[in-house]
Coordinates of C-alpha atoms and ligand atoms in Angstrom, one line a residue:
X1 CA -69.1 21.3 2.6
X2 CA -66.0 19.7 1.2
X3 CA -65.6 18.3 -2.1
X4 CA -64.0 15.2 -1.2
X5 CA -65.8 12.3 -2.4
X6 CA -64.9 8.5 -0.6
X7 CA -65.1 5.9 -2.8
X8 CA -66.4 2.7 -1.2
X9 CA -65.9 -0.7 -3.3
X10 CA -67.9 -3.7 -2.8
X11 CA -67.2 -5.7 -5.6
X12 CA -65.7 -7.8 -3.1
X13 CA -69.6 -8.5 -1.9
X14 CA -72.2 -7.2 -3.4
X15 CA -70.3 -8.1 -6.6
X16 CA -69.1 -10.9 -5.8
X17 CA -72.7 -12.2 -4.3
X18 CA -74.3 -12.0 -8.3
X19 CA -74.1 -15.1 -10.0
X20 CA -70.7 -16.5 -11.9
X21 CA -68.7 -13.7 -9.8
X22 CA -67.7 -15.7 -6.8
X23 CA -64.2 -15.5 -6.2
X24 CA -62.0 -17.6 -3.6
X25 CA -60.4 -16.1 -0.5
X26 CA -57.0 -15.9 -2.7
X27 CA -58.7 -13.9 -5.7
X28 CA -60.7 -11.5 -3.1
X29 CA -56.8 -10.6 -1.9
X30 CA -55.5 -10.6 -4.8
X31 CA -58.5 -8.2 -6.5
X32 CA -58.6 -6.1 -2.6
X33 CA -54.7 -5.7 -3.8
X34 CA -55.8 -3.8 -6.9
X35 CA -58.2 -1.7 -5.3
X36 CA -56.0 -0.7 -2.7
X37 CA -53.6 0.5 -5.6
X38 CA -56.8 2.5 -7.5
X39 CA -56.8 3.8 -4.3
X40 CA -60.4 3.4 -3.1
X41 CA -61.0 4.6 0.5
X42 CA -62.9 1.5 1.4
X43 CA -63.4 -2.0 0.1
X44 CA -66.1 -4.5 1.6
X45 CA -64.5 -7.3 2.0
X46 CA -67.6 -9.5 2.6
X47 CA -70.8 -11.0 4.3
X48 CA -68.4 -13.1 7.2
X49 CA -71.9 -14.5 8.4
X50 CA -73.0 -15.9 5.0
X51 CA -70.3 -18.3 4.8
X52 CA -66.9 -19.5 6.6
X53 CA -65.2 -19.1 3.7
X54 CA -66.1 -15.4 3.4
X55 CA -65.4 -14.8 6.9
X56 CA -62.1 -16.3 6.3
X57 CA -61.4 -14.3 2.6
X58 CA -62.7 -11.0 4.8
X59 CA -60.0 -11.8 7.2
X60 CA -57.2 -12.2 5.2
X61 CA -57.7 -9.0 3.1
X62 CA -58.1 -7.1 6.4
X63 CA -55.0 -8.6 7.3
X64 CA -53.1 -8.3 4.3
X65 CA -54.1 -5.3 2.3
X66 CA -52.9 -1.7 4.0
X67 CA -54.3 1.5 2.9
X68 CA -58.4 1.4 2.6
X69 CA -60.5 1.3 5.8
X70 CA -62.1 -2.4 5.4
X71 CA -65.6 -3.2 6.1
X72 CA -67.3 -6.2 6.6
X73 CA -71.2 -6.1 5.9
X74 CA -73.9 -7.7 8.5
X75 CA -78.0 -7.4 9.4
X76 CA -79.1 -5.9 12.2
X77 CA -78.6 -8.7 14.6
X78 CA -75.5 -9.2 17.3
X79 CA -74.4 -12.6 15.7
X80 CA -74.2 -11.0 12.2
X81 CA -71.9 -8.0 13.3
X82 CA -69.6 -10.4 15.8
X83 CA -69.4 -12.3 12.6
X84 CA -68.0 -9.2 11.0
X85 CA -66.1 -8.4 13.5
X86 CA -64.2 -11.1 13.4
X87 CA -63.9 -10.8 9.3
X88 CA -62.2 -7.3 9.8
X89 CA -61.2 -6.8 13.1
X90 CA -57.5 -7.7 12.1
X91 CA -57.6 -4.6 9.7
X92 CA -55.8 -1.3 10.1
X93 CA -59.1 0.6 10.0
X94 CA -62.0 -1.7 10.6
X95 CA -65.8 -0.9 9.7
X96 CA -68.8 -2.4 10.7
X97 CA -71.1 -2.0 7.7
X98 CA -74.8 -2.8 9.4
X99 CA -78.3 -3.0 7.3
X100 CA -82.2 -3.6 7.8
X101 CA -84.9 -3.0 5.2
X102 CA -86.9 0.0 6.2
X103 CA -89.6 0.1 2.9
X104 CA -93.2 -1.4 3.6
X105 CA -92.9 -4.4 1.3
X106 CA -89.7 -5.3 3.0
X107 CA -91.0 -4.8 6.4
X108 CA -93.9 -6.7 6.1
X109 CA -92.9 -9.6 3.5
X110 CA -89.5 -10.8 3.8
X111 CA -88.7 -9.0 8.2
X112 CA -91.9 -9.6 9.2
X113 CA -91.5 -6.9 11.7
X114 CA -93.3 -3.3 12.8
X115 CA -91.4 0.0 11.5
X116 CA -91.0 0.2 15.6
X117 CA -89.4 -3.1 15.8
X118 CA -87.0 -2.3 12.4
X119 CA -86.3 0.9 14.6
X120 CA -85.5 -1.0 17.6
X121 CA -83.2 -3.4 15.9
X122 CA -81.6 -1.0 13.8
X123 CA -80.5 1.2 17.3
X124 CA -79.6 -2.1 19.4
X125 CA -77.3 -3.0 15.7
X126 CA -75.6 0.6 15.7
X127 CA -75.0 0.1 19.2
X128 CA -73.4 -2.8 19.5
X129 CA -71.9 -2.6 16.8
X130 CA -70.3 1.0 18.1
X131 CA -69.1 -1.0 20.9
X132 CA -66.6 -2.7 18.9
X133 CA -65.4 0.0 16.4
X134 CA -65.7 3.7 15.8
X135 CA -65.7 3.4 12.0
X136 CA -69.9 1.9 12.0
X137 CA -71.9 2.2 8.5
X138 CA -75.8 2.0 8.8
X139 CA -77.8 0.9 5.8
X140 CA -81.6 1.6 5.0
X141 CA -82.4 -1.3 3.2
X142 CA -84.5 -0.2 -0.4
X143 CA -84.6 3.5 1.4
X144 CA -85.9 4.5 -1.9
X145 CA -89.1 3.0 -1.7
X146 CA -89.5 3.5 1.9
X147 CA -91.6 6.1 3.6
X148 CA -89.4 9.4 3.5
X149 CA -90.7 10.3 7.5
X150 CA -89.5 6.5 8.7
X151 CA -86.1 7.1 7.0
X152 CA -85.5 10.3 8.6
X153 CA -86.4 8.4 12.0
X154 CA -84.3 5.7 11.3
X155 CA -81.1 7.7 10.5
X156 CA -81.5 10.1 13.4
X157 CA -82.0 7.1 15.9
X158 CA -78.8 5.3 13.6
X159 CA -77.0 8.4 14.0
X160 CA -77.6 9.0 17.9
X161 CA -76.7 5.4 18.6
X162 CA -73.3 6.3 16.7
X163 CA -73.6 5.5 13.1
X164 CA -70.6 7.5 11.4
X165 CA -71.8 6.8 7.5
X166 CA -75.1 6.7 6.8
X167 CA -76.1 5.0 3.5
X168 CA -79.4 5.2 1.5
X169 CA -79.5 2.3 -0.9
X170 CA -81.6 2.3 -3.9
X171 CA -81.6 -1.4 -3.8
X172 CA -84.0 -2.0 -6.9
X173 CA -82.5 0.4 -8.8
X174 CA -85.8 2.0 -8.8
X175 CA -85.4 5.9 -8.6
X176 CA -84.7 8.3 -11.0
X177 CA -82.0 10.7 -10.7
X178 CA -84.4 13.8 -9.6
X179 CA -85.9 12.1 -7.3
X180 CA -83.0 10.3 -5.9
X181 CA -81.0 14.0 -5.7
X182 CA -84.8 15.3 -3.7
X183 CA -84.6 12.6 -1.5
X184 CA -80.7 13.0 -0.3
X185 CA -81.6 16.9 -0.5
X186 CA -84.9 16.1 2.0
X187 CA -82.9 13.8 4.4
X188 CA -79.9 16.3 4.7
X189 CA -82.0 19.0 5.8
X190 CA -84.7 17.3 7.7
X191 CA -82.5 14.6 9.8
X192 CA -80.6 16.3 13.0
X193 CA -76.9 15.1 13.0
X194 CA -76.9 14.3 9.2
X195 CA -74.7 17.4 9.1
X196 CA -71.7 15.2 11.1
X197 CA -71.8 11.7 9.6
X198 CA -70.7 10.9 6.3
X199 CA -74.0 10.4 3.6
X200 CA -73.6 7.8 1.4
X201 CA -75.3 6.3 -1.8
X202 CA -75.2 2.9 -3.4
X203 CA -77.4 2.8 -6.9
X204 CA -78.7 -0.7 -8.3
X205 CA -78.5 -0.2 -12.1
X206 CA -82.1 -2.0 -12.7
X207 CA -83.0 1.0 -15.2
X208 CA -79.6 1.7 -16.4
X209 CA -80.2 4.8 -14.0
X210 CA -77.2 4.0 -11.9
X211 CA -74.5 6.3 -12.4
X212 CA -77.5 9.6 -13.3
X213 CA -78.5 8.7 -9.7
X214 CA -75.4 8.4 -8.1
X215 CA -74.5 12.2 -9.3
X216 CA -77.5 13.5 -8.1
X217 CA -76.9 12.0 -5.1
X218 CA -73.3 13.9 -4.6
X219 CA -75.3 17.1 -6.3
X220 CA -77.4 17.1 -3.3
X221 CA -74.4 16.5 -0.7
X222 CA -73.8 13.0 -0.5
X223 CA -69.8 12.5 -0.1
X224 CA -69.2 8.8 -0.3
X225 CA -70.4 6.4 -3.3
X226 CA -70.7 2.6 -2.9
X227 CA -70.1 0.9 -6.3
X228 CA -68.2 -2.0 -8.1
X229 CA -65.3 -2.7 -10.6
X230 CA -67.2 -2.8 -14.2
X231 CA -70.9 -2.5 -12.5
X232 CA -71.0 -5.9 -11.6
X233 CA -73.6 -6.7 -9.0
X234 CA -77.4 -8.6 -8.2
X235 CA -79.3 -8.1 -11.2
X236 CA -77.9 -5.3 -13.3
X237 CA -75.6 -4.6 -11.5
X238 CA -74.6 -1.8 -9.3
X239 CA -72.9 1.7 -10.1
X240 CA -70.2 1.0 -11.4
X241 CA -66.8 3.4 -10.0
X242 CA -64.8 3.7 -13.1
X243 CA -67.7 6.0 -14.4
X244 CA -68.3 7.8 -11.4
X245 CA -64.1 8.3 -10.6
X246 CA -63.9 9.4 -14.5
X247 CA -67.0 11.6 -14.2
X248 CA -65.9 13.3 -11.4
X249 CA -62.4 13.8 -13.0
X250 CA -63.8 14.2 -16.4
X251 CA -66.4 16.9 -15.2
X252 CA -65.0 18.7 -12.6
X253 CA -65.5 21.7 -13.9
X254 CA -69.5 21.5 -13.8
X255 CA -69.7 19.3 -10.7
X256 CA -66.7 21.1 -8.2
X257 CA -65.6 17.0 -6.7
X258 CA -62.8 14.5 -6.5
X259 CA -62.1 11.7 -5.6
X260 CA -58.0 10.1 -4.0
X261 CA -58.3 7.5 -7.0
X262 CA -55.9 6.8 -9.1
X263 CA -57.6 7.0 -12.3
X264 CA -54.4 5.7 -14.1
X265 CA -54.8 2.0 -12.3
X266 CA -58.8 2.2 -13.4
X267 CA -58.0 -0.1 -17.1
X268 CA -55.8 -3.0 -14.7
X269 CA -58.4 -3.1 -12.1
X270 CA -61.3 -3.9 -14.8
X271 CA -58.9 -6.1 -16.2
X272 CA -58.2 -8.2 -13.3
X273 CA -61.5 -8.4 -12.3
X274 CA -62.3 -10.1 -15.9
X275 CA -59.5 -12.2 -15.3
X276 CA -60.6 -13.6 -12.2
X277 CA -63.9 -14.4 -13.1
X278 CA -63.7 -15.0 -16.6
X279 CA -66.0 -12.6 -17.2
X280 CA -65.7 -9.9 -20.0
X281 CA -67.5 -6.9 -19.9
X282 CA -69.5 -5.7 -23.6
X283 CA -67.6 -4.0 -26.2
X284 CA -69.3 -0.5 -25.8
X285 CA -68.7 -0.6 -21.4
X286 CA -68.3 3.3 -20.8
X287 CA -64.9 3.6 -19.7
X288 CA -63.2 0.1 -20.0
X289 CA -64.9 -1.5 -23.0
X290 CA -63.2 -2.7 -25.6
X291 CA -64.3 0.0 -27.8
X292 CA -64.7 3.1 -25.5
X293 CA -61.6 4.9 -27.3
X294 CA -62.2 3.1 -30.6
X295 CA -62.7 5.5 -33.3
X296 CA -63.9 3.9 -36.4
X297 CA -66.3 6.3 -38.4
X298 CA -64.0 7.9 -41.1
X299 CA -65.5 11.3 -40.1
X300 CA -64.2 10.6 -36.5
X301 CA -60.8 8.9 -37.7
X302 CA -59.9 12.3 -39.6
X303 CA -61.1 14.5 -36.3
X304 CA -59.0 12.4 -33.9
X305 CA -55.6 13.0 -36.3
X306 CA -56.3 16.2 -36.4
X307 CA -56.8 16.8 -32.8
X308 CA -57.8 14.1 -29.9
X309 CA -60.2 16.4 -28.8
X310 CA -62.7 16.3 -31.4
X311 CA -64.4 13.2 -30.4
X312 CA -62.3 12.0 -27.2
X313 CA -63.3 13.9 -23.7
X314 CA -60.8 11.6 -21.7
X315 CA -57.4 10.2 -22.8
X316 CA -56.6 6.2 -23.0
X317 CA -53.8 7.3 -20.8
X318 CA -56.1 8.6 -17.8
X319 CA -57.6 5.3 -16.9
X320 CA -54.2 3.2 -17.5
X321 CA -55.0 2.0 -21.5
X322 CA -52.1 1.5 -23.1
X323 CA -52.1 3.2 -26.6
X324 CA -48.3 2.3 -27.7
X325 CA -48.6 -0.5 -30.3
X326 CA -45.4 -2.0 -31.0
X327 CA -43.1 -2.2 -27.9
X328 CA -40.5 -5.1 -27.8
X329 CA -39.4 -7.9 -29.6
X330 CA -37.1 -11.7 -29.3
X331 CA -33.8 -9.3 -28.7
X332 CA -35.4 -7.4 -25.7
X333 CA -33.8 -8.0 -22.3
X334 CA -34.9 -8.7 -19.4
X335 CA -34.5 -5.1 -18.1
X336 CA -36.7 -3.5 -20.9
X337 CA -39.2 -6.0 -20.0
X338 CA -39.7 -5.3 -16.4
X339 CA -39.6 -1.4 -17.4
X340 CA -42.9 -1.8 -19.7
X341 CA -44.0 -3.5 -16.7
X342 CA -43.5 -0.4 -14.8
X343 CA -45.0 1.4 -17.2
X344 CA -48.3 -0.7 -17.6
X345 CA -48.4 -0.2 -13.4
X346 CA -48.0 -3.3 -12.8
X347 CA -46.3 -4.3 -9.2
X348 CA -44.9 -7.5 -9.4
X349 CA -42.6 -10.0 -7.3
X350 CA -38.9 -11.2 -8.5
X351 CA -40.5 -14.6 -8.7
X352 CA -43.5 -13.3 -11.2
X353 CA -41.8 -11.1 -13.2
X354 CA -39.5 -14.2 -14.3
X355 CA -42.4 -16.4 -15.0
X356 CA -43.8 -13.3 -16.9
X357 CA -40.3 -13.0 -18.4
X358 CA -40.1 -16.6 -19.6
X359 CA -43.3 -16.9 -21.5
X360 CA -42.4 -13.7 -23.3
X361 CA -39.5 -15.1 -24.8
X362 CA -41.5 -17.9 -26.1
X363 CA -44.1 -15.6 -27.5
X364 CA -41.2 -13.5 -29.2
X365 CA -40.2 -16.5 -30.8
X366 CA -43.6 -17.0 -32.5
X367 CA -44.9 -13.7 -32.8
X368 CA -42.7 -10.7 -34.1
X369 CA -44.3 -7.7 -33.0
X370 CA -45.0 -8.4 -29.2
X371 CA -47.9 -5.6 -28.6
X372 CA -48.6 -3.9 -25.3
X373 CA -51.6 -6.5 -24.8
X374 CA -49.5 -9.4 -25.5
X375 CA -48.2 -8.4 -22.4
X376 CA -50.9 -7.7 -20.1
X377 CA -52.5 -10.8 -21.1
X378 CA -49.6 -12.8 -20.5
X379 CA -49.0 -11.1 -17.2
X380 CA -52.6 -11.2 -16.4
X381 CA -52.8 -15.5 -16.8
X382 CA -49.1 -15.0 -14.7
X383 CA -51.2 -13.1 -12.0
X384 CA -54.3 -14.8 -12.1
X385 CA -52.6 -18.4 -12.1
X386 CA -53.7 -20.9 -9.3
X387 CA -50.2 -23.1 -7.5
X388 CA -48.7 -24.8 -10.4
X389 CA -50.1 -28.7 -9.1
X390 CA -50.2 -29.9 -12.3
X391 CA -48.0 -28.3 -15.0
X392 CA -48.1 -28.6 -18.7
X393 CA -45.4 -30.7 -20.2
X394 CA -47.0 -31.0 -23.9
X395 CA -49.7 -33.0 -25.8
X396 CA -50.4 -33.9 -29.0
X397 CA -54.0 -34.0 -31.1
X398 CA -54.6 -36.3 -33.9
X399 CA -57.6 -34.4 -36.2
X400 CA -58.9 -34.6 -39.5
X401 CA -62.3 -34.4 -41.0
X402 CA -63.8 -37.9 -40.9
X403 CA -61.6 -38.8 -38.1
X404 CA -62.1 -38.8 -34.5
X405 CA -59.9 -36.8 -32.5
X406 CA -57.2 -38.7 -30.4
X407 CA -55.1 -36.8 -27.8
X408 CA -52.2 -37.3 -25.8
X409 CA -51.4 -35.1 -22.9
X410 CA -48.3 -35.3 -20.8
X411 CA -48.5 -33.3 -17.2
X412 CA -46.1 -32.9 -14.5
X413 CA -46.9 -32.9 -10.8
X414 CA -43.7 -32.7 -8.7
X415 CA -41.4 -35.2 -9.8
X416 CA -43.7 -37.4 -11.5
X417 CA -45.0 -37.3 -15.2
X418 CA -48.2 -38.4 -16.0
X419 CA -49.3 -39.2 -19.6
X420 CA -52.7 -39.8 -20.9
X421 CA -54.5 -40.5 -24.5
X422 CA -58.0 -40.0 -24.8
X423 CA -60.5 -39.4 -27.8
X424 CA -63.3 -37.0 -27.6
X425 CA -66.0 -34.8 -30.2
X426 CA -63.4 -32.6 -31.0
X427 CA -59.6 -32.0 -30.3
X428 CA -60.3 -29.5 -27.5
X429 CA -63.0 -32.1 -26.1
X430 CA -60.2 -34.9 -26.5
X431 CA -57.5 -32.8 -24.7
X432 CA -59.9 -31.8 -21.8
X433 CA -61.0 -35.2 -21.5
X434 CA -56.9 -36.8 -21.2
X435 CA -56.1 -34.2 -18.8
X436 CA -59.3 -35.6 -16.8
X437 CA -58.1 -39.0 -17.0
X438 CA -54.5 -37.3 -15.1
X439 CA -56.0 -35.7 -12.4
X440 CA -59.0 -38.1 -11.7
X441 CA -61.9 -35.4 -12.2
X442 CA -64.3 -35.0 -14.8
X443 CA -65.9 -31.5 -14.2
X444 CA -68.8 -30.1 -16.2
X445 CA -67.4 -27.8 -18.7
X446 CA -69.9 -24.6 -18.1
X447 CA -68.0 -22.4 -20.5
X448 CA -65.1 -21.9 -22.8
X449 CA -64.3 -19.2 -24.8
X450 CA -61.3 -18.1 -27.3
X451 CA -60.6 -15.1 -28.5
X452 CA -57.8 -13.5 -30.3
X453 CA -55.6 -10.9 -28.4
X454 CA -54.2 -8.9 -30.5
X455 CA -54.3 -8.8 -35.0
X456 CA -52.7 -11.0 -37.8
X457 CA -51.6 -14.3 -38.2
X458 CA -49.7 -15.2 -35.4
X459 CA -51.6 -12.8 -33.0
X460 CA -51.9 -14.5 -29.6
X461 CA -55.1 -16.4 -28.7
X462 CA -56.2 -16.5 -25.3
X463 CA -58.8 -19.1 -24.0
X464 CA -61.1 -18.6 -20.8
X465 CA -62.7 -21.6 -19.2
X466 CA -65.0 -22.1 -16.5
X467 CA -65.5 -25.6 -15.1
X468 CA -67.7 -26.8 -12.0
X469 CA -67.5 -29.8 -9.7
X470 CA -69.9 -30.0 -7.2
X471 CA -70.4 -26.4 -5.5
X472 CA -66.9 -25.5 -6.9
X473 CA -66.3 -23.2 -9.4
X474 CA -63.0 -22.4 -11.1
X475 CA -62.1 -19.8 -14.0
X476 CA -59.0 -20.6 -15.6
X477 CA -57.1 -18.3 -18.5
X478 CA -54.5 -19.7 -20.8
X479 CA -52.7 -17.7 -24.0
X480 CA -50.7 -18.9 -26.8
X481 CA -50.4 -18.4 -30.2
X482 CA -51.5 -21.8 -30.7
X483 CA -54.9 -22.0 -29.9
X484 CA -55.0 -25.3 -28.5
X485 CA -52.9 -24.4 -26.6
X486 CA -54.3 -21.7 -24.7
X487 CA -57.1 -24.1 -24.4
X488 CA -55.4 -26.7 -22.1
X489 CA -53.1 -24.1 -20.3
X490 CA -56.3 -22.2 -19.0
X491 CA -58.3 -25.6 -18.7
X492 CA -55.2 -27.0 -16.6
X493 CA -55.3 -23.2 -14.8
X494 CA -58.8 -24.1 -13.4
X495 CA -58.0 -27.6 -12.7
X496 CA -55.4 -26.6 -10.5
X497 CA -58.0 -24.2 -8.7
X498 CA -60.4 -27.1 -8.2
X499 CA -57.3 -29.1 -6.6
X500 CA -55.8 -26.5 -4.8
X501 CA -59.6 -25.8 -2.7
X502 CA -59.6 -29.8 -2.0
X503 CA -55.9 -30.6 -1.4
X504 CA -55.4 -28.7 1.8
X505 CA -51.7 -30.1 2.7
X506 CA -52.8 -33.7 0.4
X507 CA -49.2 -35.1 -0.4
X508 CA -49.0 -36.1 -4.1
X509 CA -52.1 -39.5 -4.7
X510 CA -51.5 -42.3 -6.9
X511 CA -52.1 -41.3 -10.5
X512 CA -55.5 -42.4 -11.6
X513 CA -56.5 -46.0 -13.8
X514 CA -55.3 -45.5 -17.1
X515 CA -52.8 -42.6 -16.4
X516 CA -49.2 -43.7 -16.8
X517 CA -46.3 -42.6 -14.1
X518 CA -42.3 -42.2 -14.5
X519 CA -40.0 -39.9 -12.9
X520 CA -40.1 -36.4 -14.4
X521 CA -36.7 -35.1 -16.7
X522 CA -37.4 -32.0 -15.0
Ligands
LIG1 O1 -78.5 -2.8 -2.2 C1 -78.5 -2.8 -1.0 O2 -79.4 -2.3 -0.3 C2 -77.3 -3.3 -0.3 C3 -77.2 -3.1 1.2 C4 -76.8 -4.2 2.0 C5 -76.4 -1.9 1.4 O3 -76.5 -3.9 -0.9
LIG2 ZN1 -76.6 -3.4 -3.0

């Protein structure tokens, strides 16, 4: 048996389906663009039924991103996998990724139907869904707490009616990693054909059990693992790939498999992803936490200048961490700029690179030492930025204990400049609530957060905000070394999101009451 191992992403859906994860059509391209770059073999682009706009963000990353097969996920019913069809169909290697719950609870509570019916429908799915592609998934639906003789009948039927992958979820994160490792082992052996599909496995993280389960999984022959960026996912999560690509790389020797990742793109990919949805992942993450290479015991500071190897068993440098501090400064060019770009992996247009370009300069200005984060997190707001509807021009707070915070805040939008004053509970309150007054919303604030990028004085601050109107909700990201700053540059960031998901083709509207107009200098 080969040791190949596929790597299967669906952060874009079983990710993205866990609360304060969603993502837009744009951010699913933009995050399917990453992935394609770590170099997974296929991402799940979405559910197209459970929405129209994830049928329409499943289309446009089958049409846009080149490289992974892309799948689109449906239940065992025809309208479900036409649905899918049409999210992926456009792609250079469609899938068909088709599911029904196969345990007795599932059966019974939420189907309602016999094992012979979930049979009958699962065969009819594979079928149909065969008909349409040649690349067709089947999912047992919580296989680990269904009955091990039903699973194997399931599968042979799935794989007689033309499955090619054959996944066994443990979709409450229930098993434990020798039972898990028994259970692929069983199904391997006992199910005819198994030998000519491709078995798959796709851990829930309920008991933290997740990545323990997926290796016993490829122990026991298993070759493709279903996972997301930084474990996100219902509940606890699912696997999450960075461990199992860096396990597999990390372990090779004790394990014999690999992976086509690119481990070196494994740091940017977290990154983006907590960029997108404003989400950070803890301090102590295996692999991409803040403080997985942190060394801070004395005993461990002296081992690691002696030799890495003491207490490190992968480099910075294999999943993309940058470890050089101090890199560039207000004298360096353009060119040296775009080459630490290079360096940090980063692919970027003409057009992005400039606007990257620019706000280093004005960060150089302030700050001396211009770290390797400084960077990334300025390039990271560059990449992560919504259309520019409304752009900063600059504002103005008024503060002072015993005093109530006063703030002025001047935006442009095309040719026109809009200026508006507002009080509020505190300056960041009173500069959210003038830029309100501009763009005629008044969104709930659902979180904000600031945190400092890099050390010292002038270190550069970067602000995350989340805001919701109605059903919508937008993540914005805004640095400076000013801290209010970054506030209104990442609340304006997820303003223009909210706008850009109502405008469709809007010409610019009359400026709100209270909101003065005049032609822009710009
Ligand atoms: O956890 C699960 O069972 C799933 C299936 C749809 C594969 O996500
Ligand atoms: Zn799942």
């Amino acid at each position: 048996m080969s040791g190949r191992v596929f790597i299967f992403d669906t952060t874009l859906r079983d990710g993205e389906q866990s609360p304060g994860f969603s993502m837009n059509a744009q951010e699913k391209l933009e995050m399917a663009r990453q992935l394609a770059r770590l170099r997974v073999d296929v991402i799940e682009a979405g559910f197209p039924i459970s929405s129209p706009g994830d049928l329409e963000a499943a289309q446009l990353v089958a049409r846009e991103v080149e490289g992974p097969a892309i799948a689109g996920l449906a239940r065992a019913n025809r309208k479900d996998i036409e649905a899918a069809w049409e999210g992926v169909r456009m792609a250079e290697r469609p899938r068909i990724h088709t599911f029904i719950a196969t345990s007795p609870i599932h059966m019974q509570k939420k189907l309602r139907m016999t094992p012979e019916q979930v049979l009958e429908a699962a065969v009819d799915a594979v079928r149909f869904a065969r008909s349409l592609t040649d690349d067709v998934e089947f999912s047992a639906e919580d296989a680990t707490r269904s009955d091990v003789e039903f699973l194997c009948r399931i599968f042979e039927a799935a794989v007689k009616a033309g499955a090619t992958t054959i996944n066994v979820p443990d979709t409450v994160g229930y098993a434990t990693p020798e039972e898990f490792g028994n259970l692929i082992r069983t199904l391997m052996e006992r199910v005819p054909g198994m030998d000519k599909v491709i078995v798959s496995v796709h851990c829930h993280n309920d008991l933290g059990l997740a990545t323990a389960n997926t290796l016993a999984g490829l122990r026991a022959g298993a070759r493709q693992v279903e996972g997301t960026i930084n474990g996100i996912g219902e509940r606890a999560g699912n696997v999450a790939l960075e461990e199992v690509i860096m396990a597999l790389q990390t372990r090779r020797d004790g394990l014999g498999l690999a992976t086509h990742a690119d481990a070196t793109q494994i740091y940017r990919t977290s990154r983006l992803l907590c960029a997108i949805t404003g989400i950070e992942v803890q301090p102590n993450k295996a692999i991409v936490g803040e403080n997985a290479f942190a060394h801070e015991a004395g005993i461990h500071q002296h081992g690691v200048l002696a030799d890495r190897a003491t207490y490190e068993i992968m480099t910075p440098e294999s999943i993309g961490l940058p470890t050089n501090k101090l890199v560039m400064g207000k004298h360096s060019g353009r060119h040296a700029f775009r080459k630490v770009l290079d360096d940090l992996g980063y692919k970027l247009t003409e057009e992005e690179v400039n606007r990257a370009f620019s706000r280093f300069k004005q960060l150089a200005d302030r700050k001396k030492r211009v770290e390797v984060d400084d960077i990334m997190a300025l390039v990271e707001e560059e990449v992560s930025a919504p259309p520019d509807i409304y752009r900063l021009e600059h504002f103005h707070v008024a503060t002072g204990t015993g005093l109530v915070p006063v703030a002025t805040v001047v935006l442009n939008r095309g040719e026109q400049t809009h200026t508006a004053v507002s009080n509020g509970d505190g300056p960041v309150d009173a500069l959210f609530a003038a830029i309100n007054k501009i763009v005629g919303l008044s969104p709930q604030l659902v979180d904000y957060t600031i945190r400092a990028v890099t050390g010292g004085s002038d270190a550069l601050g970067e602000s995350i905000t989340k805001i919701r109107e109605g059903n919508n909700l937008a993540v914005g990201r805004g640095n400076s070394t000013d801290i209010l700053e970054a506030s209104v540059r990442a609340y304006l960031a997820a303003i223009n999101k909210l706008l850009d998901r109502q405008r469709t083709g809007m010409a610019v509207g009359p400026a709100p009451a209270g909101v003065k107009t005049g032609a822009s200098t710009h």
